[in-house]
Coordinates of C-alpha atoms in Angstrom, one line a residue:
I221 CA 19.5 -9.2 40.7
K222 CA 19.3 -10.7 44.1
N223 CA 16.1 -9.2 45.4
I224 CA 13.0 -8.0 43.6
S225 CA 9.3 -7.9 44.6
A226 CA 5.9 -6.5 43.7
T227 CA 2.7 -6.0 45.6
V228 CA -0.9 -5.2 44.5
Q229 CA -3.5 -4.1 47.0
K230 CA -7.1 -3.5 46.1
T231 CA -9.9 -2.3 48.3
T232 CA -13.3 -0.8 47.6
W233 CA -12.0 2.7 47.4
M234 CA -8.3 2.3 46.6
H235 CA -5.9 0.5 44.2
K236 CA -2.2 0.4 45.0
V237 CA 0.7 -1.2 43.1
E238 CA 4.3 -1.2 44.3
A239 CA 7.5 -2.6 42.7
R240 CA 10.8 -2.8 44.5
L241 CA 14.3 -3.7 43.3
G242 CA 16.6 -4.6 46.1
E243 CA 20.2 -5.8 46.0
I244 CA 22.0 -6.1 42.6
E245 CA 25.6 -7.0 41.8
V246 CA 27.6 -7.1 38.6
L247 CA 30.9 -9.1 38.8
D248 CA 33.8 -9.3 36.5
C249 CA 34.7 -13.0 36.5
F250 CA 37.2 -12.9 33.6
T251 CA 40.1 -10.7 34.9
N252 CA 41.2 -12.6 38.0
A253 CA 40.4 -15.9 39.6
T254 CA 38.5 -14.0 42.2
P255 CA 35.5 -12.1 40.8
I256 CA 35.7 -8.3 41.1
P257 CA 32.5 -6.5 42.1
L258 CA 31.9 -3.7 39.6
I259 CA 28.4 -2.6 40.6
T260 CA 27.0 -3.3 44.1
S261 CA 24.1 -2.0 46.1
P262 CA 23.4 -2.1 49.9
P263 CA 22.3 -5.7 50.8
D264 CA 19.7 -4.7 53.3
G265 CA 17.8 -1.9 51.5
T266 CA 15.7 -1.2 48.5
L267 CA 17.6 0.3 45.5
I268 CA 14.6 1.4 43.5
S269 CA 10.9 1.5 44.4
V270 CA 7.9 2.8 42.6
A271 CA 4.4 3.0 44.0
A272 CA 1.2 4.1 42.4
Q273 CA -2.1 4.6 44.2
M274 CA -5.5 5.4 42.7
N275 CA -8.3 6.6 45.1
D276 CA -12.0 6.8 44.4
S277 CA -13.2 10.4 44.9
Q278 CA -16.6 9.0 46.0
S279 CA -14.9 7.4 49.0
P280 CA -16.0 8.6 52.5
Y281 CA -12.3 8.6 53.3
F282 CA -11.3 10.7 50.3
D283 CA -10.7 13.9 52.3
S284 CA -9.3 12.4 55.5
D285 CA -7.3 9.3 54.7
F286 CA -6.5 10.0 51.0
K287 CA -6.0 13.8 51.5
S288 CA -8.2 14.5 48.4
T289 CA -5.7 12.8 46.1
E290 CA -7.1 10.8 43.2
M291 CA -3.8 9.5 42.0
A292 CA -0.3 9.5 43.5
V293 CA 3.0 8.1 42.2
L294 CA 6.1 7.9 44.4
G295 CA 9.6 6.8 43.3
T296 CA 12.7 6.5 45.4
F297 CA 16.3 5.6 44.5
D298 CA 19.0 4.7 47.0
K299 CA 22.8 4.6 46.6
L300 CA 24.6 2.5 44.1
K301 CA 28.3 1.8 44.3
L302 CA 30.3 1.7 41.0
R303 CA 33.9 0.6 40.9
L304 CA 36.2 1.0 37.9
H305 CA 38.9 -1.6 37.5
V306 CA 41.2 -1.1 34.5
D307 CA 41.4 -4.7 33.4
S308 CA 37.7 -5.1 33.8
F309 CA 37.0 -2.0 31.8
L310 CA 39.3 -3.3 29.0
N311 CA 37.5 -6.7 29.0
L312 CA 34.2 -4.9 28.7
Y313 CA 35.5 -2.7 25.9
E314 CA 36.9 -5.7 24.0
F315 CA 33.6 -7.5 24.4
G316 CA 31.7 -4.5 23.0
V317 CA 34.1 -4.1 20.0
N318 CA 33.8 -7.8 19.2
L319 CA 30.0 -7.4 19.0
L320 CA 30.4 -4.9 16.1
P321 CA 30.1 -6.3 12.6

């Protein structure tokens, strides 16, 4: 995980929590001298984000700013690049088999 963040915002009429997972990368460092990227995500974006907002229905802004919504949850998912390398897959398989009793 190369980028992760969370924010919390609280006002008199609203509570908002947001979590974001940015860039991730999984490398196979056992097959070659040069690591092979197996899983990568765009370096400048947000891979996964989840936001939850709770609004007080007694707020004077409930109808206008909050659009009469007491609770909203929004999730987004961006692209993830998977790469299959035969030697890497065999190393992963062997690792999993060795974990078995």
